[in-house]
Coordinates of N, CA and C and ligand atoms in Angstrom, one line a residue:
M1 N 5.0 14.4 23.1 CA 5.7 14.1 21.5 C 5.0 14.8 20.4
N2 N 6.0 15.4 19.9 CA 5.2 15.9 18.4 C 5.0 14.8 17.3
I3 N 4.5 15.4 16.0 CA 4.7 14.7 15.0 C 5.9 13.8 14.6
S4 N 6.7 14.9 14.4 CA 8.2 14.3 13.7 C 9.0 13.4 14.7
Q5 N 8.6 13.8 16.2 CA 9.2 12.8 17.0 C 8.7 11.6 17.4
K6 N 7.3 11.5 16.9 CA 6.9 10.1 17.0 C 7.3 9.1 15.5
I7 N 7.5 10.1 14.5 CA 8.0 9.5 13.0 C 9.2 8.8 13.3
N8 N 10.2 9.7 14.0 CA 11.5 9.8 14.0 C 11.5 8.0 15.0
E9 N 10.6 7.9 16.2 CA 10.9 7.0 17.1 C 10.3 5.7 16.5
I10 N 9.4 5.9 15.6 CA 9.2 4.6 14.8 C 10.2 4.1 13.9
V11 N 10.6 4.9 13.1 CA 12.0 5.0 12.1 C 13.1 4.1 12.8
A12 N 13.2 4.7 14.0 CA 14.5 4.2 14.9 C 14.6 2.6 15.2
C13 N 13.1 2.3 15.5 CA 12.6 1.1 16.0 C 12.6 -0.1 14.9
I14 N 12.1 0.4 13.7 CA 11.8 -0.7 12.5 C 13.5 -0.8 12.0
P15 N 13.5 -2.0 11.2 CA 14.8 -2.4 10.4 C 14.8 -1.4 9.1
D16 N 16.0 -1.4 8.9 CA 16.3 -0.5 7.9 C 15.7 -1.0 6.5
H17 N 15.4 -1.9 6.2 CA 14.6 -2.5 5.3 C 13.0 -2.8 5.1
V18 N 12.7 -2.0 6.3 CA 11.2 -1.7 6.4 C 10.7 -0.2 6.1
K19 N 10.0 0.0 5.0 CA 9.5 1.6 4.9 C 8.4 1.7 5.7
L20 N 8.3 3.0 6.2 CA 7.3 3.2 6.8 C 6.7 4.4 6.0
V21 N 5.3 4.1 5.6 CA 4.3 5.0 5.2 C 3.5 5.5 6.3
A22 N 3.5 7.1 6.3 CA 3.0 8.1 7.5 C 1.4 7.8 7.0
V23 N 0.7 7.4 7.6 CA -0.9 7.7 7.1 C -1.6 8.6 7.7
S24 N -1.7 9.8 6.6 CA -2.3 11.0 7.0 C -3.5 11.4 6.9
K25 N -4.4 10.5 6.5 CA -5.7 10.5 6.1 C -6.8 11.3 7.1
T26 N -7.5 12.2 6.7 CA -8.3 12.8 7.8 C -7.4 14.0 8.2
K27 N -6.2 14.2 8.3 CA -5.4 15.0 9.1 C -5.2 16.0 8.2
P28 N -5.2 17.4 9.0 CA -4.8 18.6 8.1 C -3.5 18.8 7.4
N29 N -3.2 19.5 6.3 CA -2.0 19.9 5.8 C -1.0 20.2 6.7
E30 N -1.7 21.2 7.7 CA -0.5 21.5 8.6 C 0.6 20.3 9.4
D31 N -0.5 19.3 9.9 CA 0.4 18.3 10.3 C 1.3 17.6 9.4
I32 N 0.6 17.3 8.0 CA 1.7 16.8 7.3 C 3.3 17.7 7.0
L33 N 2.9 18.8 6.9 CA 3.9 19.7 6.9 C 4.7 19.5 8.0
E34 N 4.3 19.6 9.0 CA 5.1 19.6 10.3 C 6.1 18.1 10.2
A35 N 5.5 17.1 9.7 CA 6.6 16.0 9.6 C 7.3 16.4 8.5
Y36 N 7.0 17.1 7.3 CA 7.7 17.2 6.3 C 9.0 18.1 6.7
K37 N 8.6 19.3 7.6 CA 9.7 19.9 7.8 C 11.0 18.9 9.0
G38 N 10.2 18.4 9.6 CA 11.2 17.1 10.1 C 12.0 16.7 9.3
G39 N 11.5 16.5 8.0 CA 12.4 15.6 7.2 C 11.7 14.4 6.6
Y40 N 10.4 14.1 7.0 CA 9.8 12.9 6.3 C 9.2 13.3 5.2
R41 N 8.9 12.2 3.9 CA 8.8 12.5 2.8 C 7.6 11.4 2.3
I42 N 7.4 10.5 3.2 CA 6.9 9.1 2.5 C 5.3 9.2 3.3
F43 N 4.1 9.7 2.9 CA 2.7 9.8 3.3 C 1.7 9.0 2.7
G44 N 0.8 8.2 3.3 CA -0.4 7.5 2.8 C -1.9 8.1 2.6
E45 N -2.7 7.8 1.9 CA -4.0 8.2 1.9 C -4.9 7.3 1.4
N46 N -6.3 7.0 2.2 CA -7.2 6.1 1.5 C -8.2 6.8 0.7
K47 N -8.4 7.9 0.1 CA -9.2 8.5 -0.9 C -8.7 9.4 -1.5
P48 N -9.1 8.8 -3.3 CA -8.1 9.6 -4.2 C -8.8 11.1 -4.0
Q49 N -9.8 11.5 -3.7 CA -9.9 13.0 -3.8 C -8.8 13.8 -2.8
E50 N -9.1 13.4 -1.8 CA -8.1 13.9 -0.5 C -7.0 13.8 -0.7
L51 N -6.3 12.7 -1.5 CA -5.0 12.3 -1.7 C -4.7 13.7 -3.0
T52 N -5.4 13.7 -3.8 CA -5.2 14.6 -4.9 C -5.2 16.2 -4.2
L53 N -6.1 16.5 -3.5 CA -6.1 17.7 -3.0 C -4.7 18.4 -2.0
K54 N -4.4 16.8 -1.3 CA -3.3 17.2 -0.8 C -1.8 17.6 -1.4
Y55 N -2.2 16.5 -2.5 CA -0.9 16.4 -3.6 C -0.8 18.0 -4.2
N56 N -2.0 18.8 -4.6 CA -1.9 19.9 -4.9 C -1.3 20.9 -4.0
D57 N -1.8 20.9 -2.8 CA -1.4 21.9 -1.8 C 0.0 21.7 -1.2
L58 N 0.6 20.6 -1.4 CA 1.7 20.2 -0.4 C 3.3 20.3 -1.4
P59 N 4.3 20.1 -0.8 CA 5.3 20.1 -1.7 C 5.6 19.1 -2.5
K60 N 6.2 19.0 -3.7 CA 6.3 18.2 -5.0 C 7.0 17.1 -4.9
D61 N 8.1 17.0 -3.7 CA 8.7 15.9 -3.6 C 8.5 14.8 -2.6
I62 N 7.1 15.1 -2.0 CA 6.6 14.0 -1.1 C 6.2 12.8 -2.0
E63 N 6.4 11.8 -1.5 CA 6.2 10.3 -1.9 C 4.8 9.7 -1.5
W64 N 3.8 9.9 -2.7 CA 2.4 9.6 -2.0 C 2.1 8.0 -2.4
H65 N 1.7 7.6 -1.2 CA 1.1 6.1 -1.4 C -0.6 6.0 -1.2
M66 N -1.3 5.6 -2.3 CA -2.6 5.2 -2.3 C -2.8 3.7 -1.5
I67 N -3.4 3.8 -0.5 CA -3.5 2.8 0.5 C -4.7 2.1 0.3
G68 N -5.6 2.6 0.1 CA -7.1 2.4 0.5 C -7.7 1.6 -0.9
H69 N -8.9 1.4 -0.6 CA -9.7 0.7 -1.9 C -9.9 1.9 -3.1
L70 N -9.6 1.5 -4.1 CA -9.6 2.6 -5.3 C -10.9 2.0 -6.3
Q71 N -11.6 2.8 -6.4 CA -12.5 2.6 -7.8 C -11.9 3.1 -9.0
T72 N -12.5 2.4 -10.1 CA -12.1 2.6 -11.5 C -12.0 4.1 -12.0
N73 N -12.9 4.5 -11.6 CA -13.3 6.1 -12.2 C -12.5 7.0 -11.2
K74 N -11.8 6.7 -10.3 CA -11.1 7.6 -9.6 C -9.5 7.7 -10.0
V75 N -9.1 6.8 -10.6 CA -7.8 6.6 -11.0 C -7.1 7.7 -11.8
K76 N -8.0 8.0 -12.5 CA -7.4 9.2 -13.3 C -6.8 10.6 -12.4
Y77 N -7.4 10.5 -11.4 CA -6.7 11.9 -10.6 C -5.6 11.6 -9.7
I78 N -5.2 10.4 -9.5 CA -3.7 10.2 -9.0 C -2.8 9.6 -10.0
A79 N -3.3 9.2 -11.4 CA -2.5 8.6 -12.2 C -0.9 9.3 -12.3
P80 N -1.4 10.8 -12.5 CA 0.0 11.6 -12.9 C 1.3 11.5 -11.7
F81 N 0.4 10.9 -10.5 CA 1.8 11.6 -9.6 C 1.7 10.4 -8.6
V82 N 1.1 9.4 -8.4 CA 1.1 8.1 -7.1 C 2.4 7.3 -7.4
K83 N 2.8 7.3 -6.4 CA 4.4 6.5 -6.1 C 3.8 4.9 -6.0
L84 N 2.8 4.5 -5.1 CA 2.2 3.1 -5.1 C 1.1 3.0 -5.1
I85 N 0.2 2.0 -5.3 CA -0.9 1.9 -5.4 C -1.0 0.2 -4.5
H86 N -1.5 0.7 -3.3 CA -1.3 -0.6 -2.5 C -2.5 -1.8 -2.7
A87 N -4.0 -1.3 -3.0 CA -4.6 -2.4 -2.9 C -5.3 -2.5 -4.2
V88 N -4.7 -3.3 -4.9 CA -5.2 -3.6 -6.4 C -5.7 -4.9 -6.2
D89 N -7.2 -5.2 -6.6 CA -7.6 -6.3 -6.3 C -8.9 -6.8 -7.7
S90 N -8.4 -6.2 -8.7 CA -9.0 -6.6 -9.9 C -8.4 -6.4 -10.9
I91 N -8.6 -7.1 -12.2 CA -8.3 -6.9 -13.2 C -8.5 -5.7 -14.0
K92 N -9.9 -5.6 -13.9 CA -10.5 -4.5 -14.4 C -9.7 -3.2 -13.8
L93 N -9.5 -3.3 -12.2 CA -8.8 -1.9 -11.5 C -7.7 -1.7 -12.5
L94 N -6.5 -2.8 -12.7 CA -5.2 -2.8 -13.3 C -5.1 -2.5 -14.6
K95 N -6.4 -2.8 -15.3 CA -6.3 -2.4 -16.7 C -6.5 -0.7 -16.6
E96 N -7.4 -0.3 -16.0 CA -7.7 1.3 -15.7 C -6.3 2.1 -15.1
I97 N -5.7 1.3 -14.4 CA -4.6 1.9 -14.2 C -3.2 2.1 -15.1
N98 N -3.1 1.1 -15.7 CA -2.3 0.7 -17.0 C -2.9 2.0 -18.0
K99 N -4.2 2.1 -18.4 CA -4.6 3.0 -19.0 C -4.1 4.7 -18.8
Q100 N -4.2 5.0 -17.6 CA -4.1 6.2 -16.8 C -2.4 6.4 -17.0
A101 N -1.8 5.0 -16.6 CA -0.4 5.5 -16.5 C 0.1 5.8 -17.9
E102 N -0.3 4.9 -18.7 CA 0.1 5.3 -20.1 C -0.1 6.9 -20.7
K103 N -1.5 7.2 -20.5 CA -1.7 8.5 -20.6 C -0.5 9.6 -20.0
N104 N -0.1 9.2 -19.0 CA 0.8 10.1 -18.3 C 2.2 9.6 -18.6
N105 N 2.6 8.9 -19.8 CA 4.0 8.4 -19.7 C 4.8 7.5 -18.7
R106 N 4.2 7.0 -17.8 CA 4.5 6.3 -16.6 C 4.4 4.9 -16.5
V107 N 5.2 4.2 -15.7 CA 4.8 3.0 -15.1 C 4.5 3.1 -13.7
I108 N 2.9 2.6 -13.3 CA 2.7 2.9 -12.2 C 3.0 1.1 -11.4
D109 N 3.6 1.5 -10.1 CA 3.6 0.4 -9.2 C 2.4 0.0 -8.5
C110 N 2.4 -1.2 -8.5 CA 1.3 -1.7 -7.7 C 1.1 -2.9 -6.9
L111 N 0.3 -3.1 -5.8 CA 0.6 -4.3 -5.0 C -0.9 -5.1 -5.1
L112 N -0.9 -6.5 -5.2 CA -2.1 -7.0 -5.3 C -2.4 -7.1 -3.6
Q113 N -3.7 -6.8 -3.6 CA -4.4 -6.8 -2.1 C -4.9 -8.4 -1.9
F114 N -4.4 -9.1 -0.5 CA -4.9 -10.4 -0.6 C -6.3 -10.0 0.6
H115 N -7.1 -11.0 0.8 CA -8.1 -11.0 1.8 C -7.5 -12.2 2.8
I116 N -6.8 -11.6 3.7 CA -6.0 -12.3 4.9 C -7.0 -12.6 6.4
A117 N -8.1 -11.3 6.6 CA -8.5 -11.7 7.6 C -9.9 -12.1 7.5
T118 N -10.2 -12.4 8.8 CA -11.5 -13.4 8.9 C -12.7 -12.3 8.3
E119 N -12.7 -11.0 8.9 CA -13.8 -10.3 8.7 C -14.0 -10.2 7.3
Q120 N -15.6 -10.2 7.0 CA -16.0 -10.3 5.9 C -15.9 -8.9 5.0
S121 N -15.8 -7.9 5.7 CA -15.9 -6.4 5.4 C -14.5 -6.2 4.3
K122 N -13.6 -6.7 4.7 CA -11.9 -6.5 4.2 C -12.2 -6.7 2.6
F123 N -11.5 -6.1 1.9 CA -11.3 -6.1 0.7 C -10.3 -7.2 0.2
G124 N -9.9 -7.6 -1.0 CA -9.0 -8.3 -1.4 C -9.4 -9.7 -2.1
L125 N -8.3 -10.0 -2.7 CA -8.3 -11.3 -3.7 C -7.8 -12.6 -2.8
S126 N -8.2 -13.7 -3.4 CA -7.9 -15.3 -2.9 C -6.7 -15.4 -3.8
L127 N -5.9 -16.2 -3.4 CA -4.9 -17.1 -4.1 C -5.6 -17.2 -5.5
S128 N -6.3 -18.1 -5.7 CA -7.0 -18.6 -6.8 C -7.1 -17.3 -7.9
E129 N -8.1 -16.1 -7.2 CA -8.1 -15.4 -8.0 C -7.1 -14.5 -8.5
A130 N -6.0 -14.2 -7.6 CA -4.7 -13.8 -8.0 C -4.2 -14.5 -9.2
E131 N -4.0 -15.7 -9.2 CA -3.3 -16.7 -10.2 C -4.2 -16.2 -11.5
E132 N -5.4 -16.3 -11.3 CA -6.2 -16.2 -12.4 C -5.9 -14.9 -13.0
L133 N -5.6 -13.6 -12.5 CA -5.6 -12.5 -13.2 C -3.8 -12.4 -13.5
L134 N -3.3 -12.9 -12.8 CA -1.8 -13.3 -13.3 C -1.4 -13.9 -14.6
M135 N -2.3 -15.2 -14.6 CA -2.2 -15.9 -15.8 C -3.0 -15.3 -17.1
S136 N -4.0 -14.3 -17.0 CA -4.8 -13.8 -18.0 C -4.1 -13.4 -19.0
D137 N -4.6 -13.1 -20.3 CA -3.8 -12.7 -21.5 C -4.1 -11.0 -21.1
N138 N -5.3 -10.8 -20.9 CA -5.2 -9.4 -20.2 C -4.2 -8.5 -19.6
F139 N -3.6 -9.5 -18.5 CA -2.6 -8.9 -17.9 C -1.3 -9.1 -18.4
K140 N -1.1 -10.0 -19.2 CA 0.1 -9.7 -20.1 C 0.3 -8.8 -20.9
E141 N -0.6 -8.3 -21.2 CA -0.6 -7.0 -22.5 C -0.5 -5.7 -21.4
L142 N -0.6 -5.7 -20.3 CA -0.1 -4.4 -19.9 C 1.0 -3.9 -19.5
Q143 N 1.5 -2.9 -20.1 CA 3.0 -2.5 -20.2 C 3.1 -1.5 -19.4
N144 N 2.4 -0.8 -18.8 CA 2.3 0.6 -17.8 C 1.9 0.5 -16.2
V145 N 2.0 -1.0 -16.0 CA 1.6 -1.2 -14.5 C 2.8 -2.2 -14.3
R146 N 3.2 -2.4 -13.0 CA 4.1 -3.4 -12.6 C 3.8 -3.8 -11.4
I147 N 3.7 -5.0 -10.9 CA 3.2 -5.6 -9.5 C 4.5 -5.7 -8.9
V148 N 4.7 -4.9 -7.9 CA 6.2 -5.3 -7.0 C 5.7 -5.7 -5.8
G149 N 4.6 -6.5 -5.6 CA 4.5 -7.2 -4.2 C 2.9 -7.4 -3.7
V150 N 3.0 -7.4 -2.4 CA 1.2 -7.9 -2.0 C 1.0 -7.0 -0.9
M151 N -0.2 -6.7 -0.4 CA -0.9 -6.1 0.6 C -1.9 -6.7 1.6
G152 N -1.9 -6.4 2.7 CA -3.1 -7.3 3.5 C -3.1 -6.4 4.7
M153 N -4.4 -6.7 5.0 CA -4.8 -6.2 6.4 C -5.1 -7.2 7.3
A154 N -4.5 -7.5 8.6 CA -5.3 -8.7 9.3 C -6.2 -8.0 10.3
S155 N -7.4 -9.1 10.6 CA -8.4 -8.7 11.3 C -7.9 -7.8 12.5
Y156 N -9.1 -7.4 13.1 CA -8.7 -6.3 14.1 C -9.0 -7.2 15.4
S157 N -8.2 -7.7 15.8 CA -8.4 -8.6 17.1 C -7.2 -8.7 18.1
P158 N -7.7 -8.9 19.6 CA -6.4 -8.8 20.2 C -5.8 -10.4 20.2
D159 N -6.2 -11.3 19.5 CA -5.7 -12.5 19.6 C -4.4 -12.3 18.6
E160 N -3.1 -12.1 19.3 CA -2.0 -12.0 18.7 C -1.7 -13.1 17.7
N161 N -2.2 -14.3 18.4 CA -1.7 -15.4 17.3 C -2.6 -15.8 16.1
Q162 N -3.8 -15.2 16.2 CA -4.3 -15.2 14.8 C -4.0 -14.0 13.7
V163 N -3.7 -12.8 14.4 CA -2.8 -11.6 13.6 C -1.7 -12.2 13.2
R164 N -1.0 -12.9 13.7 CA 0.1 -13.4 13.3 C 0.1 -14.4 12.4
N165 N -1.0 -15.1 12.4 CA -0.9 -16.3 11.4 C -1.6 -15.6 10.0
E166 N -2.3 -14.5 10.2 CA -2.6 -13.9 9.2 C -1.7 -13.3 8.3
F167 N -0.8 -12.7 9.1 CA 0.5 -12.1 8.4 C 1.2 -13.0 8.0
R168 N 1.4 -14.4 8.5 CA 2.4 -15.4 8.0 C 1.6 -15.9 6.7
N169 N 0.4 -15.8 6.6 CA -0.4 -16.6 5.6 C 0.0 -15.5 4.3
L170 N -0.1 -14.2 4.4 CA 0.2 -13.4 3.6 C 1.8 -13.4 3.0
N171 N 2.8 -13.8 3.9 CA 4.1 -13.9 3.5 C 4.2 -15.4 2.6
D172 N 3.1 -16.0 2.9 CA 3.4 -17.4 2.3 C 2.9 -17.2 0.8
I173 N 1.9 -16.4 0.7 CA 1.1 -16.2 -0.5 C 2.4 -15.4 -1.5
F174 N 2.9 -14.5 -0.8 CA 3.9 -13.6 -1.6 C 5.1 -14.7 -2.0
K175 N 5.6 -15.6 -1.2 CA 6.9 -16.6 -1.7 C 6.2 -17.5 -2.8
F176 N 4.9 -17.6 -2.5 CA 4.3 -18.9 -3.5 C 4.5 -17.7 -5.0
L177 N 3.7 -16.5 -5.1 CA 3.7 -15.9 -5.9 C 5.1 -15.6 -6.8
R178 N 5.9 -15.4 -6.2 CA 7.3 -15.1 -6.4 C 7.9 -16.0 -7.0
A179 N 7.7 -17.2 -6.7 CA 8.7 -18.6 -7.2 C 7.8 -18.9 -8.8
K180 N 6.3 -18.8 -8.4 CA 5.8 -19.1 -9.9 C 5.6 -18.0 -10.7
Y181 N 5.4 -16.8 -10.6 CA 5.2 -16.2 -11.5 C 6.3 -14.7 -11.6
F182 N 7.2 -14.6 -10.6 CA 7.9 -13.4 -10.8 C 9.7 -13.8 -10.5
N183 N 10.0 -15.1 -10.6 CA 11.1 -15.7 -10.1 C 12.1 -15.1 -11.3
T184 N 12.0 -14.2 -12.2 CA 13.2 -13.6 -13.0 C 13.1 -12.1 -12.7
D185 N 12.3 -11.8 -11.4 CA 11.9 -10.2 -11.3 C 12.4 -10.0 -9.9
D186 N 13.4 -9.1 -10.0 CA 13.8 -8.7 -8.7 C 13.0 -7.5 -8.3
T187 N 11.7 -6.8 -8.9 CA 11.3 -5.8 -8.2 C 10.0 -6.3 -7.7
F188 N 9.8 -7.4 -7.7 CA 8.5 -8.2 -7.0 C 9.1 -8.5 -5.4
K189 N 9.0 -7.6 -4.7 CA 9.7 -8.0 -3.4 C 9.1 -7.1 -2.1
E190 N 7.8 -6.3 -2.1 CA 7.2 -5.7 -0.9 C 6.0 -6.8 -0.5
I191 N 6.0 -6.6 0.7 CA 5.0 -7.0 1.6 C 4.7 -5.8 2.5
S192 N 3.2 -5.5 1.9 CA 2.7 -4.1 2.7 C 1.8 -4.9 3.9
M193 N 2.0 -4.7 5.0 CA 1.3 -5.0 5.9 C 2.2 -4.5 7.5
G194 N 0.6 -4.3 8.5 CA 1.1 -3.6 9.6 C 0.6 -2.1 9.6
M195 N -0.3 -1.9 10.7 CA -0.7 -0.7 11.0 C -0.4 -0.3 12.6
S196 N -1.2 0.7 13.0 CA -0.4 1.1 14.4 C -0.3 0.0 15.2
G197 N -1.5 -0.7 15.3 CA -1.9 -1.7 16.6 C -0.9 -3.0 15.9
D198 N -0.6 -3.1 15.1 CA 0.2 -4.5 14.7 C 1.5 -4.6 13.7
Y199 N 2.2 -3.3 13.5 CA 3.0 -3.5 13.0 C 4.5 -4.0 13.4
R200 N 4.4 -4.3 14.5 CA 5.6 -5.0 15.4 C 5.4 -6.4 14.9
L201 N 4.4 -6.8 15.1 CA 3.8 -8.3 14.8 C 4.3 -8.5 13.3
A202 N 3.8 -7.4 12.4 CA 4.1 -7.6 11.0 C 5.2 -7.8 10.6
I203 N 6.1 -6.7 11.4 CA 7.7 -6.9 10.7 C 8.1 -8.2 10.9
E204 N 8.0 -8.8 12.2 CA 8.3 -10.2 12.8 C 8.3 -11.4 11.8
E205 N 6.8 -10.9 10.9 CA 6.6 -12.1 9.9 C 7.0 -11.7 8.5
G206 N 7.7 -10.7 8.3 CA 8.3 -10.3 6.9 C 7.8 -9.2 6.5
S207 N 7.0 -8.1 6.9 CA 6.8 -7.0 6.2 C 7.6 -6.3 5.6
T208 N 7.7 -5.5 4.5 CA 8.7 -4.7 4.1 C 8.2 -3.1 4.1
I209 N 7.0 -2.8 4.2 CA 5.9 -1.5 4.3 C 5.3 -1.9 5.4
V210 N 5.2 -0.7 6.4 CA 4.2 -0.8 7.3 C 3.4 0.7 7.0
R211 N 2.1 0.7 7.1 CA 1.3 2.0 7.2 C 0.5 2.5 8.7
V212 N 1.4 3.2 9.2 CA 0.9 3.9 10.5 C 0.6 5.2 10.4
G213 N -0.9 5.0 11.0 CA -1.8 6.4 11.3 C -1.9 7.3 12.4
S214 N -2.5 6.4 13.1 CA -2.8 7.2 14.5 C -1.5 7.1 15.6
S215 N -1.0 6.2 15.5 CA 0.1 6.1 16.4 C 1.2 7.5 16.1
I216 N 1.1 8.2 14.9 CA 2.0 9.4 14.8 C 1.1 10.3 14.7
F217 N 0.0 10.7 14.2 CA -1.1 11.7 13.8 C -2.1 11.8 15.2
G218 N -2.1 10.8 15.5 CA -3.4 11.0 17.0 C -4.5 10.4 16.3
G219 N -5.5 9.8 17.0 CA -6.6 9.3 16.5 C -7.7 10.0 15.8
R220 N -8.2 9.2 15.0 CA -9.2 10.1 13.9 C -11.0 10.2 14.3
Ligands
LIG1 C1 -6.2 4.0 8.1 C2 -5.2 2.8 7.3 C3 -4.0 2.4 8.1 C4 -3.7 2.9 8.9 O1 -4.1 3.0 10.4 P1 -3.9 3.3 11.8 O2 -4.3 2.1 12.6 O3 -4.2 4.5 12.0 O4 -2.2 3.3 12.1 C5 -3.3 1.4 7.2 N1 -3.8 0.9 6.3 C6 -4.8 1.2 5.9 C7 -5.3 0.5 4.5 C8 -5.7 2.1 6.4 O5 -6.7 2.4 5.6

C-alpha cells in the first residue's frame, strides 16, 4: 500500500468526529506531497525547525500541527502558521505563544499536555499544575491563545489494560476541566491521544484527535 492508501484506510476505520493528524516527522517532502496529492491536508511535526522548513516548501493549504515538546525560544518560527500546538505544559510557554500570536494578529489554539504515562521521560502537567495555570491571573490576561482541549501520551507498553487506563485518566481530566473551567466554552472539546500502536484503544476511550506516523509513512 502507498502512503495515500494507508491514510485512506485509517480515515475509513475511525469515526467521523475523530481527526487524523498524519505525523510526517523525519520524512521527506516527497512523502508528504504524495499524501497531499491523494487529498490529505493535516500533518504533524515535533520539531519547530523541521516544521518551518516543510511549511515553507510545501503547499500553503496544509494544516500543520506542532505535536512535540516546544521550547519558548522556538515559538516565533511557527507562530505565523501553526494550526494547533498540542503540547503546552507551562504558563511560561503559553505566555510566549500569546506574545507571538499577537505579533501575527492571530489567536493560536493550544492543548494542555498531561503526564499520563508511568514513564518518567514524558513531558506534561499534573492536574494540580494545570489548575494552578488555569486559575492564575497571568493566564486570564492572555487574549491571543485559546485552550481547546488536552493531550497525552500513554506508556509504551504491551499491557493493554494499562494503556487503556491511562487514556481513561486523560478523558477524566478533560471532563473535570471542562466542567470546572470551560463550562461556557464550546471550543474546549479536543482530546489528542493515540499513536500508531494504540490509536484504536484511544478512540474507544474518547480520543478526538489521533497522531499517527509510522503506520502511514513507515518506520523511522
Ligand atoms: C512521533 C509522534 C507520534 C506518532 O508516533 P507513531 O508511533 O509513529 O505513530 C505521535 N505523537 C507524538 C507526540 C510524536 O512525537
